[in-house]
Amino acid sequence: MKLKAKLFLIISLVFCVFAFCGYLILHMTLYPGIMALERTEAKRDMQRCWKVLDSEVEHLANFAADWAHWDETYRFVRTREKKFIDSNLQPLTFSQANLNLIYFLDSEGTVVWGRVYGNDFSTPVELPSLISNPLPLSHPLLQ
């Protein structure tokens, strides 16, 4: 073998050994720390997501409780008066409450009235069979 070939082989071998040692050192020292940091950040992000979801659930619960205790709402579910819809269930109601969907169900789970709006709250969105009619009495929404 010529000297150039031997020298190239030795330099290549030394480079490969250094690269492998560097990989091992990084993998054994830095990698666990990076993974721990990633896990910590992922947990923090997940906690933030849960807080946002909890806040949205609280907002919906307050909205639903407010409307559920209102005598006019109770009367509307019983009588289905168009006057209630005209005065209370306009796009402004949806946008002010920051809700895209409002449905009224009676105690048997039958849909009394429901509407869905897009993010612009200007025109209703048609979603056929959004809620099965009627919902089973064991459904969480009826509890």
PDB file of C-alpha atoms in Angstrom:
ATOM      1  CA  MET A   1       0.000   0.000   0.000  1.00  0.00           C
ATOM      2  CA  LYS A   2       1.283   3.457  -0.858  1.00  0.00           C
ATOM      3  CA  LEU A   3       2.029   6.050   1.765  1.00  0.00           C
ATOM      4  CA  LYS A   4      -0.803   8.324   0.591  1.00  0.00           C
ATOM      5  CA  ALA A   5      -3.355   5.515   0.951  1.00  0.00           C
ATOM      6  CA  LYS A   6      -2.043   4.557   4.419  1.00  0.00           C
ATOM      7  CA  LEU A   7      -2.105   8.197   5.547  1.00  0.00           C
ATOM      8  CA  PHE A   8      -5.654   8.659   4.207  1.00  0.00           C
ATOM      9  CA  LEU A   9      -6.778   5.443   5.941  1.00  0.00           C
ATOM     10  CA  ILE A  10      -5.222   6.474   9.263  1.00  0.00           C
ATOM     11  CA  ILE A  11      -6.729   9.993   9.119  1.00  0.00           C
ATOM     12  CA  SER A  12     -10.131   8.532   8.194  1.00  0.00           C
ATOM     13  CA  LEU A  13      -9.921   6.034  11.029  1.00  0.00           C
ATOM     14  CA  VAL A  14      -8.922   8.737  13.546  1.00  0.00           C
ATOM     15  CA  PHE A  15     -11.771  10.937  12.320  1.00  0.00           C
ATOM     16  CA  CYS A  16     -14.272   8.078  12.701  1.00  0.00           C
ATOM     17  CA  VAL A  17     -12.998   7.287  16.223  1.00  0.00           C
ATOM     18  CA  PHE A  18     -13.286  10.963  17.242  1.00  0.00           C
ATOM     19  CA  ALA A  19     -16.741  11.246  15.685  1.00  0.00           C
ATOM     20  CA  PHE A  20     -17.900   8.092  17.490  1.00  0.00           C
ATOM     21  CA  CYS A  21     -16.425   9.288  20.807  1.00  0.00           C
ATOM     22  CA  GLY A  22     -18.062  12.682  20.338  1.00  0.00           C
ATOM     23  CA  TYR A  23     -21.386  11.020  19.628  1.00  0.00           C
ATOM     24  CA  LEU A  24     -21.087   8.848  22.754  1.00  0.00           C
ATOM     25  CA  ILE A  25     -20.135  11.799  24.927  1.00  0.00           C
ATOM     26  CA  LEU A  26     -23.017  13.916  23.610  1.00  0.00           C
ATOM     27  CA  HIS A  27     -25.461  11.048  23.842  1.00  0.00           C
ATOM     28  CA  MET A  28     -24.471  10.166  27.387  1.00  0.00           C
ATOM     29  CA  THR A  29     -24.208  13.716  28.771  1.00  0.00           C
ATOM     30  CA  LEU A  30     -26.268  16.193  26.770  1.00  0.00           C
ATOM     31  CA  TYR A  31     -29.063  13.979  25.498  1.00  0.00           C
ATOM     32  CA  PRO A  32     -30.537  13.090  28.942  1.00  0.00           C
ATOM     33  CA  GLY A  33     -30.521  16.760  29.945  1.00  0.00           C
ATOM     34  CA  ILE A  34     -32.199  17.817  26.705  1.00  0.00           C
ATOM     35  CA  MET A  35     -34.819  15.093  27.079  1.00  0.00           C
ATOM     36  CA  ALA A  36     -35.530  16.168  30.681  1.00  0.00           C
ATOM     37  CA  LEU A  37     -35.888  19.766  29.519  1.00  0.00           C
ATOM     38  CA  GLU A  38     -38.242  18.677  26.713  1.00  0.00           C
ATOM     39  CA  ARG A  39     -40.368  16.697  29.178  1.00  0.00           C
ATOM     40  CA  THR A  40     -40.541  19.676  31.545  1.00  0.00           C
ATOM     41  CA  GLU A  41     -41.566  22.007  28.724  1.00  0.00           C
ATOM     42  CA  ALA A  42     -44.132  19.506  27.429  1.00  0.00           C
ATOM     43  CA  LYS A  43     -45.659  19.186  30.918  1.00  0.00           C
ATOM     44  CA  ARG A  44     -45.799  22.970  31.263  1.00  0.00           C
ATOM     45  CA  ASP A  45     -47.449  23.306  27.855  1.00  0.00           C
ATOM     46  CA  MET A  46     -49.958  20.596  28.740  1.00  0.00           C
ATOM     47  CA  GLN A  47     -50.806  22.371  32.010  1.00  0.00           C
ATOM     48  CA  ARG A  48     -51.391  25.565  30.054  1.00  0.00           C
ATOM     49  CA  CYS A  49     -53.706  23.693  27.682  1.00  0.00           C
ATOM     50  CA  TRP A  50     -55.651  22.249  30.611  1.00  0.00           C
ATOM     51  CA  LYS A  51     -56.020  25.729  32.151  1.00  0.00           C
ATOM     52  CA  VAL A  52     -57.416  27.084  28.890  1.00  0.00           C
ATOM     53  CA  LEU A  53     -59.821  24.150  28.593  1.00  0.00           C
ATOM     54  CA  ASP A  54     -60.898  24.544  32.224  1.00  0.00           C
ATOM     55  CA  SER A  55     -61.518  28.222  31.593  1.00  0.00           C
ATOM     56  CA  GLU A  56     -63.653  27.424  28.533  1.00  0.00           C
ATOM     57  CA  VAL A  57     -65.625  24.790  30.435  1.00  0.00           C
ATOM     58  CA  GLU A  58     -66.230  27.289  33.245  1.00  0.00           C
ATOM     59  CA  HIS A  59     -67.380  29.897  30.719  1.00  0.00           C
ATOM     60  CA  LEU A  60     -69.799  27.407  29.138  1.00  0.00           C
ATOM     61  CA  ALA A  61     -71.065  26.228  32.519  1.00  0.00           C
ATOM     62  CA  ASN A  62     -71.737  29.820  33.612  1.00  0.00           C
ATOM     63  CA  PHE A  63     -73.468  30.632  30.329  1.00  0.00           C
ATOM     64  CA  ALA A  64     -75.606  27.479  30.466  1.00  0.00           C
ATOM     65  CA  ALA A  65     -76.478  27.998  34.136  1.00  0.00           C
ATOM     66  CA  ASP A  66     -77.396  31.626  33.506  1.00  0.00           C
ATOM     67  CA  TRP A  67     -79.753  30.716  30.686  1.00  0.00           C
ATOM     68  CA  ALA A  68     -81.073  27.580  32.409  1.00  0.00           C
ATOM     69  CA  HIS A  69     -82.270  29.552  35.437  1.00  0.00           C
ATOM     70  CA  TRP A  70     -84.004  32.148  33.339  1.00  0.00           C
ATOM     71  CA  ASP A  71     -87.804  31.776  33.387  1.00  0.00           C
ATOM     72  CA  GLU A  72     -88.096  32.889  29.761  1.00  0.00           C
ATOM     73  CA  THR A  73     -85.792  30.079  28.651  1.00  0.00           C
ATOM     74  CA  TYR A  74     -87.843  27.534  30.561  1.00  0.00           C
ATOM     75  CA  ARG A  75     -91.026  28.890  28.962  1.00  0.00           C
ATOM     76  CA  PHE A  76     -89.387  28.794  25.502  1.00  0.00           C
ATOM     77  CA  VAL A  77     -88.424  25.139  25.857  1.00  0.00           C
ATOM     78  CA  ARG A  78     -92.025  24.329  26.826  1.00  0.00           C
ATOM     79  CA  THR A  79     -93.837  26.548  24.292  1.00  0.00           C
ATOM     80  CA  ARG A  80     -91.234  27.090  21.533  1.00  0.00           C
ATOM     81  CA  GLU A  81     -92.282  30.735  21.134  1.00  0.00           C
ATOM     82  CA  LYS A  82     -90.749  32.438  18.106  1.00  0.00           C
ATOM     83  CA  LYS A  83     -90.709  35.709  20.056  1.00  0.00           C
ATOM     84  CA  PHE A  84     -87.957  34.300  22.326  1.00  0.00           C
ATOM     85  CA  ILE A  85     -85.833  33.423  19.291  1.00  0.00           C
ATOM     86  CA  ASP A  86     -86.338  36.839  17.723  1.00  0.00           C
ATOM     87  CA  SER A  87     -85.407  38.725  20.878  1.00  0.00           C
ATOM     88  CA  ASN A  88     -82.698  36.500  22.402  1.00  0.00           C
ATOM     89  CA  LEU A  89     -81.093  34.198  19.842  1.00  0.00           C
ATOM     90  CA  GLN A  90     -79.752  36.553  17.220  1.00  0.00           C
ATOM     91  CA  PRO A  91     -76.154  36.508  15.902  1.00  0.00           C
ATOM     92  CA  LEU A  92     -75.244  39.223  18.418  1.00  0.00           C
ATOM     93  CA  THR A  93     -75.995  36.799  21.276  1.00  0.00           C
ATOM     94  CA  PHE A  94     -73.574  34.275  19.802  1.00  0.00           C
ATOM     95  CA  SER A  95     -70.809  36.800  19.166  1.00  0.00           C
ATOM     96  CA  GLN A  96     -71.106  38.480  22.591  1.00  0.00           C
ATOM     97  CA  ALA A  97     -70.979  35.104  24.329  1.00  0.00           C
ATOM     98  CA  ASN A  98     -68.177  34.012  21.969  1.00  0.00           C
ATOM     99  CA  LEU A  99     -70.123  30.856  21.124  1.00  0.00           C
ATOM    100  CA  ASN A 100     -70.552  29.338  17.698  1.00  0.00           C
ATOM    101  CA  LEU A 101     -73.225  26.872  18.746  1.00  0.00           C
ATOM    102  CA  ILE A 102     -76.280  27.060  20.984  1.00  0.00           C
ATOM    103  CA  TYR A 103     -78.783  24.232  21.314  1.00  0.00           C
ATOM    104  CA  PHE A 104     -81.838  23.918  23.534  1.00  0.00           C
ATOM    105  CA  LEU A 105     -82.976  20.430  24.540  1.00  0.00           C
ATOM    106  CA  ASP A 106     -85.982  19.474  26.605  1.00  0.00           C
ATOM    107  CA  SER A 107     -85.822  17.074  29.542  1.00  0.00           C
ATOM    108  CA  GLU A 108     -86.375  14.085  27.204  1.00  0.00           C
ATOM    109  CA  GLY A 109     -83.330  15.021  25.122  1.00  0.00           C
ATOM    110  CA  THR A 110     -85.266  16.280  22.104  1.00  0.00           C
ATOM    111  CA  VAL A 111     -83.773  19.267  20.310  1.00  0.00           C
ATOM    112  CA  VAL A 112     -86.094  22.257  20.734  1.00  0.00           C
ATOM    113  CA  TRP A 113     -83.927  24.736  18.855  1.00  0.00           C
ATOM    114  CA  GLY A 114     -80.332  24.925  17.741  1.00  0.00           C
ATOM    115  CA  ARG A 115     -78.130  27.050  15.592  1.00  0.00           C
ATOM    116  CA  VAL A 116     -74.488  27.074  14.571  1.00  0.00           C
ATOM    117  CA  TYR A 117     -72.599  30.111  13.285  1.00  0.00           C
ATOM    118  CA  GLY A 118     -69.189  30.376  11.689  1.00  0.00           C
ATOM    119  CA  ASN A 119     -66.493  32.603  13.130  1.00  0.00           C
ATOM    120  CA  ASP A 120     -67.956  35.682  11.443  1.00  0.00           C
ATOM    121  CA  PHE A 121     -71.375  35.160  13.129  1.00  0.00           C
ATOM    122  CA  SER A 122     -73.120  36.495  10.030  1.00  0.00           C
ATOM    123  CA  THR A 123     -74.842  33.439   8.563  1.00  0.00           C
ATOM    124  CA  PRO A 124     -75.860  30.151  10.143  1.00  0.00           C
ATOM    125  CA  VAL A 125     -73.883  27.050   9.228  1.00  0.00           C
ATOM    126  CA  GLU A 126     -75.875  23.971   8.278  1.00  0.00           C
ATOM    127  CA  LEU A 127     -74.731  20.892  10.187  1.00  0.00           C
ATOM    128  CA  PRO A 128     -77.217  18.094   9.591  1.00  0.00           C
ATOM    129  CA  SER A 129     -77.619  15.579  12.391  1.00  0.00           C
ATOM    130  CA  LEU A 130     -75.268  17.399  14.739  1.00  0.00           C
ATOM    131  CA  ILE A 131     -77.144  16.042  17.733  1.00  0.00           C
ATOM    132  CA  SER A 132     -79.056  12.796  17.502  1.00  0.00           C
ATOM    133  CA  ASN A 133     -82.670  13.490  18.229  1.00  0.00           C
ATOM    134  CA  PRO A 134     -83.489  12.681  20.972  1.00  0.00           C
ATOM    135  CA  LEU A 135     -80.383  12.170  23.071  1.00  0.00           C
ATOM    136  CA  PRO A 136     -80.483   9.117  25.318  1.00  0.00           C
ATOM    137  CA  LEU A 137     -81.520  10.012  28.865  1.00  0.00           C
ATOM    138  CA  SER A 138     -78.166   8.686  30.105  1.00  0.00           C
ATOM    139  CA  HIS A 139     -76.270  11.283  28.028  1.00  0.00           C
ATOM    140  CA  PRO A 140     -74.064  13.613  30.168  1.00  0.00           C
ATOM    141  CA  LEU A 141     -75.767  16.712  28.731  1.00  0.00           C
ATOM    142  CA  LEU A 142     -79.044  15.607  30.311  1.00  0.00           C
ATOM    143  CA  GLN A 143     -77.634  14.865  33.751  1.00  0.00           C
TER     144      GLN A 143
END
